[in-house]
Amino acid sequence: MENQEQQDRSKTLITDPKQINAAEGKAKVIEWEDFEHELARLWSLTSALKEANEKKQSLQEKLQSFIQVKTESLNQLNELEEMRERLEARKLVIGNMSMRCKLATEDAKKQEEMLSTEVRSLLVAGTSLSVARKRLQESNRLLTEERGYIKLQNVQRKLRARQQYMISQVSLLYPVKILVGPAQEQELESYPSSSRLGNYSVSKPINQGSLTILGLHLTMLPFTKMSFFTDKKEVQRSATALGYVAHGVSLIASYLQVPLRYPVHLGGSRSYINDYAPSAEPTSSDLSWNTALSVNVKPVEFPLFLEGQDTTKAAYAVFLLNKDIEQLLNFVSGKSLGPRHVLENLKELLRTVQSSEYIDT
């Protein structure tokens, strides 16, 4: 078998020049009777090689086409992946927008409900305002007529007469008199008074003494010169007299419907008066005060008695009480006699209200 293969190899025709040159020293001699056979074999080999080359070319073309298709497929896959990522991003944006839209819708519904409530309230208020306006127009129409104006004047006169009567009862409850003798008192009818034109005249009794309220003197001496030897009974009488004054002023203010600037906390001879003014010595935190804070200032109580209290606070309490009396005097067009004349101002207030001029004003 090996000898046959060697013979076949020896019979192979060498056509390549390089191989011919390389094999010049090994040239093979083919017999004529074998030449046709060898030629046929070479021809078949050539045909097979050509067919193989054609198949190879066809395969190369198919492979190139497949590679191109594969490349296009990969490009399309990359594009699809990018589109998918964009789609996911769009979905996320749309989801966020949907959530915001939902929240905005809920907020809009709430605002719509609030607006509908406010509209209903405005409609009700508008109806009430319309009714009140009609009543006001009717009242103005009635007042513009002569009978309406006269009726209003009569009502005002009756109201002032009623106030005058009630305050006269206060005058009887806490009479303010002047002591002209050791044990003799009289009404102070000729004490300084005011006229409607604003002219003031002073008429003093011949033997002027000191004013009393319900028989008690009100002296400012214990409030300024308090010592160990001060008469405790005199201090107690002054505190009781201040309690009478505070009660009388509260009653008069309520009858005149005047809110006192310094409200009184009644307690007899242990009464207090409130001051809503801020402290005169602000701290570092008080430097940033504003209007809203000043409205919420807590009141400070000052005692209208001296026993066990600071003389300065007690004197300031008497000052505030006199300010309340001056406020009522200004309301009834009266004239104050000064910050140290508590009973005098109270007497002037009672006299002004009980005068006939008060009803006609």
Short mmCIF file of N, CA and C in Angstrom, two decimals, residues 59-196:
data_model
loop_
_atom_site.label_atom_id
_atom_site.label_comp_id
_atom_site.label_asym_id
_atom_site.label_seq_id
_atom_site.Cartn_x
_atom_site.Cartn_y
_atom_site.Cartn_z
N LEU A 59 -19.40 31.15 -0.33
CA LEU A 59 -19.45 31.18 1.14
C LEU A 59 -18.97 32.52 1.69
N GLN A 60 -17.93 33.08 1.06
CA GLN A 60 -17.45 34.38 1.51
C GLN A 60 -18.53 35.46 1.35
N GLU A 61 -19.22 35.40 0.16
CA GLU A 61 -20.28 36.37 -0.06
C GLU A 61 -21.40 36.20 0.98
N LYS A 62 -21.78 34.93 1.19
CA LYS A 62 -22.83 34.68 2.19
C LYS A 62 -22.39 35.12 3.58
N LEU A 63 -21.08 34.81 3.89
CA LEU A 63 -20.57 35.20 5.21
C LEU A 63 -20.54 36.72 5.34
N GLN A 64 -20.13 37.42 4.26
CA GLN A 64 -20.12 38.88 4.29
C GLN A 64 -21.52 39.43 4.47
N SER A 65 -22.45 38.80 3.73
CA SER A 65 -23.86 39.22 3.89
C SER A 65 -24.36 38.96 5.31
N PHE A 66 -23.97 37.80 5.85
CA PHE A 66 -24.40 37.46 7.22
C PHE A 66 -23.79 38.43 8.24
N ILE A 67 -22.48 38.75 7.99
CA ILE A 67 -21.82 39.71 8.91
C ILE A 67 -22.52 41.07 8.84
N GLN A 68 -22.86 41.47 7.60
CA GLN A 68 -23.54 42.75 7.44
C GLN A 68 -24.90 42.74 8.14
N VAL A 69 -25.61 41.62 7.95
CA VAL A 69 -26.92 41.50 8.62
C VAL A 69 -26.75 41.50 10.13
N LYS A 70 -25.70 40.78 10.57
CA LYS A 70 -25.45 40.73 12.02
C LYS A 70 -25.11 42.12 12.55
N THR A 71 -24.29 42.86 11.77
CA THR A 71 -23.94 44.22 12.20
C THR A 71 -25.17 45.12 12.27
N GLU A 72 -26.00 45.00 11.22
CA GLU A 72 -27.23 45.79 11.22
C GLU A 72 -28.13 45.40 12.39
N SER A 73 -28.15 44.10 12.66
CA SER A 73 -28.96 43.63 13.79
C SER A 73 -28.44 44.19 15.11
N LEU A 74 -27.10 44.19 15.24
CA LEU A 74 -26.53 44.75 16.45
C LEU A 74 -26.83 46.24 16.57
N ASN A 75 -26.70 46.95 15.44
CA ASN A 75 -27.03 48.38 15.47
C ASN A 75 -28.49 48.61 15.85
N GLN A 76 -29.35 47.78 15.27
CA GLN A 76 -30.77 47.89 15.61
C GLN A 76 -31.02 47.57 17.08
N LEU A 77 -30.28 46.55 17.58
CA LEU A 77 -30.43 46.22 19.00
C LEU A 77 -29.97 47.38 19.88
N ASN A 78 -28.83 48.02 19.47
CA ASN A 78 -28.37 49.17 20.24
C ASN A 78 -29.38 50.31 20.20
N GLU A 79 -29.94 50.53 18.99
CA GLU A 79 -30.96 51.57 18.89
C GLU A 79 -32.19 51.24 19.72
N LEU A 80 -32.56 49.96 19.67
CA LEU A 80 -33.71 49.53 20.48
C LEU A 80 -33.43 49.70 21.97
N GLU A 81 -32.20 49.42 22.39
CA GLU A 81 -31.84 49.59 23.80
C GLU A 81 -31.89 51.06 24.20
N GLU A 82 -31.37 51.92 23.30
CA GLU A 82 -31.45 53.35 23.57
C GLU A 82 -32.90 53.82 23.62
N MET A 83 -33.69 53.32 22.69
CA MET A 83 -35.11 53.69 22.70
C MET A 83 -35.80 53.19 23.96
N ARG A 84 -35.41 51.98 24.40
CA ARG A 84 -36.00 51.44 25.63
C ARG A 84 -35.63 52.30 26.84
N GLU A 85 -34.35 52.73 26.89
CA GLU A 85 -33.93 53.60 27.98
C GLU A 85 -34.69 54.93 27.94
N ARG A 86 -34.82 55.48 26.72
CA ARG A 86 -35.59 56.72 26.60
C ARG A 86 -37.04 56.51 27.02
N LEU A 87 -37.58 55.37 26.64
CA LEU A 87 -38.96 55.07 27.00
C LEU A 87 -39.11 54.96 28.52
N GLU A 88 -38.13 54.31 29.16
CA GLU A 88 -38.18 54.21 30.62
C GLU A 88 -38.09 55.60 31.26
N ALA A 89 -37.19 56.44 30.71
CA ALA A 89 -37.09 57.80 31.23
C ALA A 89 -38.39 58.57 31.02
N ARG A 90 -39.00 58.40 29.85
CA ARG A 90 -40.28 59.06 29.59
C ARG A 90 -41.36 58.54 30.56
N LYS A 91 -41.34 57.23 30.78
CA LYS A 91 -42.30 56.66 31.72
C LYS A 91 -42.12 57.25 33.12
N LEU A 92 -40.85 57.43 33.54
CA LEU A 92 -40.59 58.01 34.86
C LEU A 92 -41.07 59.46 34.91
N VAL A 93 -40.78 60.21 33.84
CA VAL A 93 -41.24 61.60 33.80
C VAL A 93 -42.76 61.66 33.81
N ILE A 94 -43.38 60.80 33.01
CA ILE A 94 -44.85 60.77 32.97
C ILE A 94 -45.42 60.38 34.32
N GLY A 95 -44.75 59.42 35.00
CA GLY A 95 -45.21 59.04 36.34
C GLY A 95 -45.14 60.20 37.32
N ASN A 96 -44.01 60.94 37.27
CA ASN A 96 -43.89 62.11 38.15
C ASN A 96 -44.93 63.17 37.81
N MET A 97 -45.12 63.39 36.51
CA MET A 97 -46.12 64.36 36.10
C MET A 97 -47.53 63.92 36.51
N SER A 98 -47.76 62.61 36.43
CA SER A 98 -49.07 62.09 36.85
C SER A 98 -49.29 62.30 38.34
N MET A 99 -48.23 62.05 39.14
CA MET A 99 -48.34 62.26 40.58
C MET A 99 -48.58 63.74 40.90
N ARG A 100 -47.80 64.62 40.21
CA ARG A 100 -48.01 66.05 40.42
C ARG A 100 -49.40 66.48 40.00
N CYS A 101 -49.84 65.92 38.90
CA CYS A 101 -51.20 66.25 38.42
C CYS A 101 -52.25 65.79 39.42
N LYS A 102 -52.03 64.62 40.01
CA LYS A 102 -52.97 64.12 41.01
C LYS A 102 -52.98 65.02 42.24
N LEU A 103 -51.77 65.41 42.71
CA LEU A 103 -51.70 66.31 43.86
C LEU A 103 -52.32 67.67 43.53
N ALA A 104 -52.03 68.16 42.33
CA ALA A 104 -52.61 69.45 41.93
C ALA A 104 -54.13 69.35 41.85
N THR A 105 -54.63 68.21 41.39
CA THR A 105 -56.08 68.02 41.31
C THR A 105 -56.70 68.01 42.70
N GLU A 106 -56.06 67.28 43.62
CA GLU A 106 -56.57 67.25 45.00
C GLU A 106 -56.52 68.64 45.63
N ASP A 107 -55.39 69.35 45.40
CA ASP A 107 -55.28 70.71 45.93
C ASP A 107 -56.34 71.62 45.33
N ALA A 108 -56.58 71.46 44.03
CA ALA A 108 -57.60 72.28 43.37
C ALA A 108 -58.99 71.97 43.94
N LYS A 109 -59.24 70.69 44.24
CA LYS A 109 -60.53 70.34 44.83
C LYS A 109 -60.70 70.96 46.21
N LYS A 110 -59.60 70.91 47.01
CA LYS A 110 -59.67 71.52 48.33
C LYS A 110 -59.91 73.03 48.23
N GLN A 111 -59.15 73.67 47.33
CA GLN A 111 -59.34 75.11 47.16
C GLN A 111 -60.73 75.42 46.64
N GLU A 112 -61.24 74.55 45.79
CA GLU A 112 -62.59 74.76 45.28
C GLU A 112 -63.61 74.66 46.40
N GLU A 113 -63.41 73.66 47.29
CA GLU A 113 -64.31 73.54 48.43
C GLU A 113 -64.22 74.76 49.34
N MET A 114 -62.95 75.21 49.59
CA MET A 114 -62.78 76.40 50.43
C MET A 114 -63.42 77.62 49.79
N LEU A 115 -63.22 77.74 48.47
CA LEU A 115 -63.81 78.88 47.78
C LEU A 115 -65.33 78.82 47.80
N SER A 116 -65.88 77.61 47.63
CA SER A 116 -67.33 77.48 47.69
C SER A 116 -67.86 77.85 49.07
N THR A 117 -67.10 77.42 50.12
CA THR A 117 -67.50 77.79 51.47
C THR A 117 -67.43 79.30 51.68
N GLU A 118 -66.34 79.90 51.18
CA GLU A 118 -66.21 81.35 51.32
C GLU A 118 -67.29 82.08 50.51
N VAL A 119 -67.61 81.53 49.34
CA VAL A 119 -68.65 82.15 48.52
C VAL A 119 -69.99 82.09 49.25
N ARG A 120 -70.26 80.93 49.86
CA ARG A 120 -71.52 80.82 50.62
C ARG A 120 -71.52 81.80 51.79
N SER A 121 -70.36 81.89 52.48
CA SER A 121 -70.28 82.85 53.59
C SER A 121 -70.47 84.28 53.10
N LEU A 122 -69.85 84.58 51.94
CA LEU A 122 -70.01 85.92 51.38
C LEU A 122 -71.46 86.19 50.98
N LEU A 123 -72.12 85.16 50.46
CA LEU A 123 -73.52 85.34 50.09
C LEU A 123 -74.38 85.62 51.33
N VAL A 124 -74.09 84.83 52.39
CA VAL A 124 -74.84 85.06 53.63
C VAL A 124 -74.53 86.44 54.19
N ALA A 125 -73.21 86.79 54.20
CA ALA A 125 -72.83 88.11 54.70
C ALA A 125 -73.41 89.22 53.83
N GLY A 126 -73.42 88.98 52.51
CA GLY A 126 -74.01 89.98 51.63
C GLY A 126 -75.50 90.16 51.89
N THR A 127 -76.18 89.04 52.14
CA THR A 127 -77.61 89.15 52.47
C THR A 127 -77.81 89.91 53.77
N SER A 128 -76.99 89.56 54.79
CA SER A 128 -77.09 90.27 56.07
C SER A 128 -76.76 91.74 55.90
N LEU A 129 -75.72 92.02 55.09
CA LEU A 129 -75.34 93.41 54.86
C LEU A 129 -76.44 94.17 54.14
N SER A 130 -77.08 93.50 53.19
CA SER A 130 -78.18 94.14 52.48
C SER A 130 -79.33 94.47 53.41
N VAL A 131 -79.65 93.50 54.30
CA VAL A 131 -80.73 93.75 55.27
C VAL A 131 -80.36 94.89 56.20
N ALA A 132 -79.09 94.86 56.70
CA ALA A 132 -78.65 95.92 57.60
C ALA A 132 -78.64 97.27 56.89
N ARG A 133 -78.25 97.26 55.61
CA ARG A 133 -78.24 98.52 54.87
C ARG A 133 -79.65 99.07 54.70
N LYS A 134 -80.59 98.19 54.42
CA LYS A 134 -81.98 98.64 54.30
C LYS A 134 -82.48 99.22 55.62
N ARG A 135 -82.10 98.53 56.72
CA ARG A 135 -82.51 99.04 58.03
C ARG A 135 -81.86 100.39 58.30
N LEU A 136 -80.58 100.52 57.93
CA LEU A 136 -79.89 101.79 58.14
C LEU A 136 -80.52 102.89 57.30
N GLN A 137 -80.85 102.57 56.06
CA GLN A 137 -81.51 103.57 55.22
C GLN A 137 -82.86 103.98 55.80
N GLU A 138 -83.58 102.98 56.31
CA GLU A 138 -84.87 103.29 56.92
C GLU A 138 -84.69 104.15 58.16
N SER A 139 -83.66 103.80 58.97
CA SER A 139 -83.39 104.60 60.17
C SER A 139 -82.97 106.01 59.80
N ASN A 140 -82.12 106.13 58.76
CA ASN A 140 -81.72 107.47 58.32
C ASN A 140 -82.91 108.27 57.79
N ARG A 141 -83.79 107.54 57.08
CA ARG A 141 -84.98 108.24 56.58
C ARG A 141 -85.84 108.74 57.72
N LEU A 142 -85.98 107.87 58.74
CA LEU A 142 -86.79 108.29 59.88
C LEU A 142 -86.13 109.43 60.65
N LEU A 143 -84.77 109.37 60.73
CA LEU A 143 -84.07 110.41 61.47
C LEU A 143 -84.07 111.74 60.73
N THR A 144 -84.06 111.68 59.40
CA THR A 144 -84.07 112.93 58.64
C THR A 144 -85.39 113.67 58.78
N GLU A 145 -86.43 112.91 59.08
CA GLU A 145 -87.72 113.58 59.30
C GLU A 145 -87.71 114.30 60.64
N GLU A 146 -88.55 115.26 60.76
CA GLU A 146 -88.60 116.06 61.99
C GLU A 146 -89.02 115.22 63.17
N ARG A 147 -89.98 114.35 62.96
CA ARG A 147 -90.46 113.51 64.07
C ARG A 147 -89.39 112.54 64.52
N GLY A 148 -88.62 111.98 63.55
CA GLY A 148 -87.55 111.05 63.92
C GLY A 148 -86.46 111.72 64.72
N TYR A 149 -86.07 112.93 64.33
CA TYR A 149 -85.04 113.65 65.08
C TYR A 149 -85.51 114.00 66.48
N ILE A 150 -86.76 114.42 66.56
CA ILE A 150 -87.30 114.74 67.88
C ILE A 150 -87.38 113.48 68.73
N LYS A 151 -87.74 112.35 68.11
CA LYS A 151 -87.81 111.10 68.86
C LYS A 151 -86.44 110.70 69.37
N LEU A 152 -85.43 110.88 68.51
CA LEU A 152 -84.06 110.56 68.94
C LEU A 152 -83.63 111.45 70.09
N GLN A 153 -83.94 112.73 70.01
CA GLN A 153 -83.60 113.64 71.11
C GLN A 153 -84.31 113.23 72.40
N ASN A 154 -85.55 112.84 72.28
CA ASN A 154 -86.29 112.42 73.48
C ASN A 154 -85.67 111.17 74.09
N VAL A 155 -85.27 110.23 73.22
CA VAL A 155 -84.64 109.00 73.74
C VAL A 155 -83.33 109.35 74.43
N GLN A 156 -82.54 110.24 73.83
CA GLN A 156 -81.27 110.65 74.45
C GLN A 156 -81.52 111.35 75.79
N ARG A 157 -82.53 112.19 75.84
CA ARG A 157 -82.84 112.89 77.09
C ARG A 157 -83.27 111.89 78.17
N LYS A 158 -84.07 110.90 77.76
CA LYS A 158 -84.50 109.89 78.73
C LYS A 158 -83.29 109.07 79.21
N LEU A 159 -82.41 108.74 78.27
CA LEU A 159 -81.22 107.98 78.66
C LEU A 159 -80.36 108.78 79.63
N ARG A 160 -80.14 110.05 79.34
CA ARG A 160 -79.32 110.87 80.24
C ARG A 160 -80.02 111.11 81.56
N ALA A 161 -81.33 111.24 81.51
CA ALA A 161 -82.06 111.39 82.78
C ALA A 161 -81.93 110.13 83.63
N ARG A 162 -81.99 108.97 82.96
CA ARG A 162 -81.82 107.71 83.69
C ARG A 162 -80.41 107.63 84.26
N GLN A 163 -79.40 108.00 83.46
CA GLN A 163 -78.03 108.01 83.96
C GLN A 163 -77.89 108.99 85.13
N GLN A 164 -78.51 110.14 85.00
CA GLN A 164 -78.44 111.13 86.06
C GLN A 164 -79.05 110.60 87.36
N TYR A 165 -80.17 109.91 87.24
CA TYR A 165 -80.82 109.36 88.43
C TYR A 165 -79.94 108.29 89.08
N MET A 166 -79.38 107.40 88.27
CA MET A 166 -78.55 106.31 88.82
C MET A 166 -77.28 106.87 89.47
N ILE A 167 -76.71 107.91 88.86
CA ILE A 167 -75.50 108.49 89.45
C ILE A 167 -75.84 109.30 90.70
N SER A 168 -77.06 109.84 90.75
CA SER A 168 -77.48 110.51 92.00
C SER A 168 -77.58 109.52 93.15
N GLN A 169 -77.93 108.28 92.82
CA GLN A 169 -77.94 107.25 93.86
C GLN A 169 -76.53 106.94 94.35
N VAL A 170 -75.58 107.01 93.42
CA VAL A 170 -74.18 106.83 93.83
C VAL A 170 -73.76 107.98 94.73
N SER A 171 -74.23 109.19 94.40
CA SER A 171 -73.93 110.35 95.24
C SER A 171 -74.52 110.20 96.64
N LEU A 172 -75.70 109.59 96.73
CA LEU A 172 -76.29 109.34 98.04
C LEU A 172 -75.57 108.21 98.77
N LEU A 173 -75.08 107.23 97.97
CA LEU A 173 -74.37 106.10 98.59
C LEU A 173 -73.01 106.52 99.12
N TYR A 174 -72.30 107.34 98.35
CA TYR A 174 -70.99 107.83 98.78
C TYR A 174 -71.01 109.36 98.71
N PRO A 175 -71.60 110.02 99.70
CA PRO A 175 -71.66 111.48 99.67
C PRO A 175 -70.29 112.11 99.90
N VAL A 176 -69.97 113.11 99.06
CA VAL A 176 -68.72 113.85 99.21
C VAL A 176 -69.08 115.21 99.82
N LYS A 177 -68.63 115.47 101.06
CA LYS A 177 -68.96 116.70 101.79
C LYS A 177 -67.69 117.38 102.25
N ILE A 178 -67.85 118.64 102.69
CA ILE A 178 -66.71 119.39 103.20
C ILE A 178 -66.92 119.64 104.69
N LEU A 179 -65.91 119.39 105.46
CA LEU A 179 -65.95 119.57 106.91
C LEU A 179 -65.53 121.01 107.23
N VAL A 180 -66.50 121.80 107.78
CA VAL A 180 -66.21 123.21 108.08
C VAL A 180 -66.06 123.46 109.57
N GLY A 181 -66.36 122.46 110.37
CA GLY A 181 -66.23 122.62 111.81
C GLY A 181 -65.76 121.34 112.44
N PRO A 182 -65.68 121.33 113.76
CA PRO A 182 -65.22 120.12 114.43
C PRO A 182 -66.09 118.91 114.12
N ALA A 183 -67.38 119.07 114.05
CA ALA A 183 -68.27 117.94 113.81
C ALA A 183 -69.41 118.37 112.90
N GLN A 184 -69.16 119.29 112.02
CA GLN A 184 -70.21 119.83 111.18
C GLN A 184 -69.80 119.67 109.73
N GLU A 185 -70.67 119.10 108.91
CA GLU A 185 -70.41 118.88 107.50
C GLU A 185 -71.51 119.52 106.68
N GLN A 186 -71.18 119.93 105.48
CA GLN A 186 -72.19 120.47 104.58
C GLN A 186 -71.83 120.07 103.16
N GLU A 187 -72.84 120.11 102.29
CA GLU A 187 -72.60 119.77 100.89
C GLU A 187 -71.79 120.88 100.22
N LEU A 188 -70.92 120.49 99.35
CA LEU A 188 -70.05 121.44 98.67
C LEU A 188 -70.70 121.83 97.35
N GLU A 189 -71.74 122.70 97.44
CA GLU A 189 -72.46 123.08 96.24
C GLU A 189 -71.76 124.19 95.49
N SER A 190 -70.97 125.01 96.20
CA SER A 190 -70.32 126.14 95.55
C SER A 190 -68.87 125.85 95.19
N TYR A 191 -68.53 124.50 95.11
CA TYR A 191 -67.15 124.15 94.77
C TYR A 191 -66.92 124.40 93.28
N PRO A 192 -65.72 124.53 92.82
CA PRO A 192 -65.45 124.88 91.43
C PRO A 192 -66.28 124.07 90.45
N SER A 193 -66.94 124.74 89.57
CA SER A 193 -67.80 124.09 88.60
C SER A 193 -67.52 124.65 87.23
N SER A 194 -68.12 124.04 86.23
CA SER A 194 -67.89 124.45 84.85
C SER A 194 -69.21 124.75 84.21
N SER A 195 -69.23 125.70 83.33
CA SER A 195 -70.43 126.05 82.59
C SER A 195 -70.35 125.46 81.20
N ARG A 196 -71.42 125.59 80.47
CA ARG A 196 -71.46 125.01 79.13
C ARG A 196 -70.53 125.75 78.19
#
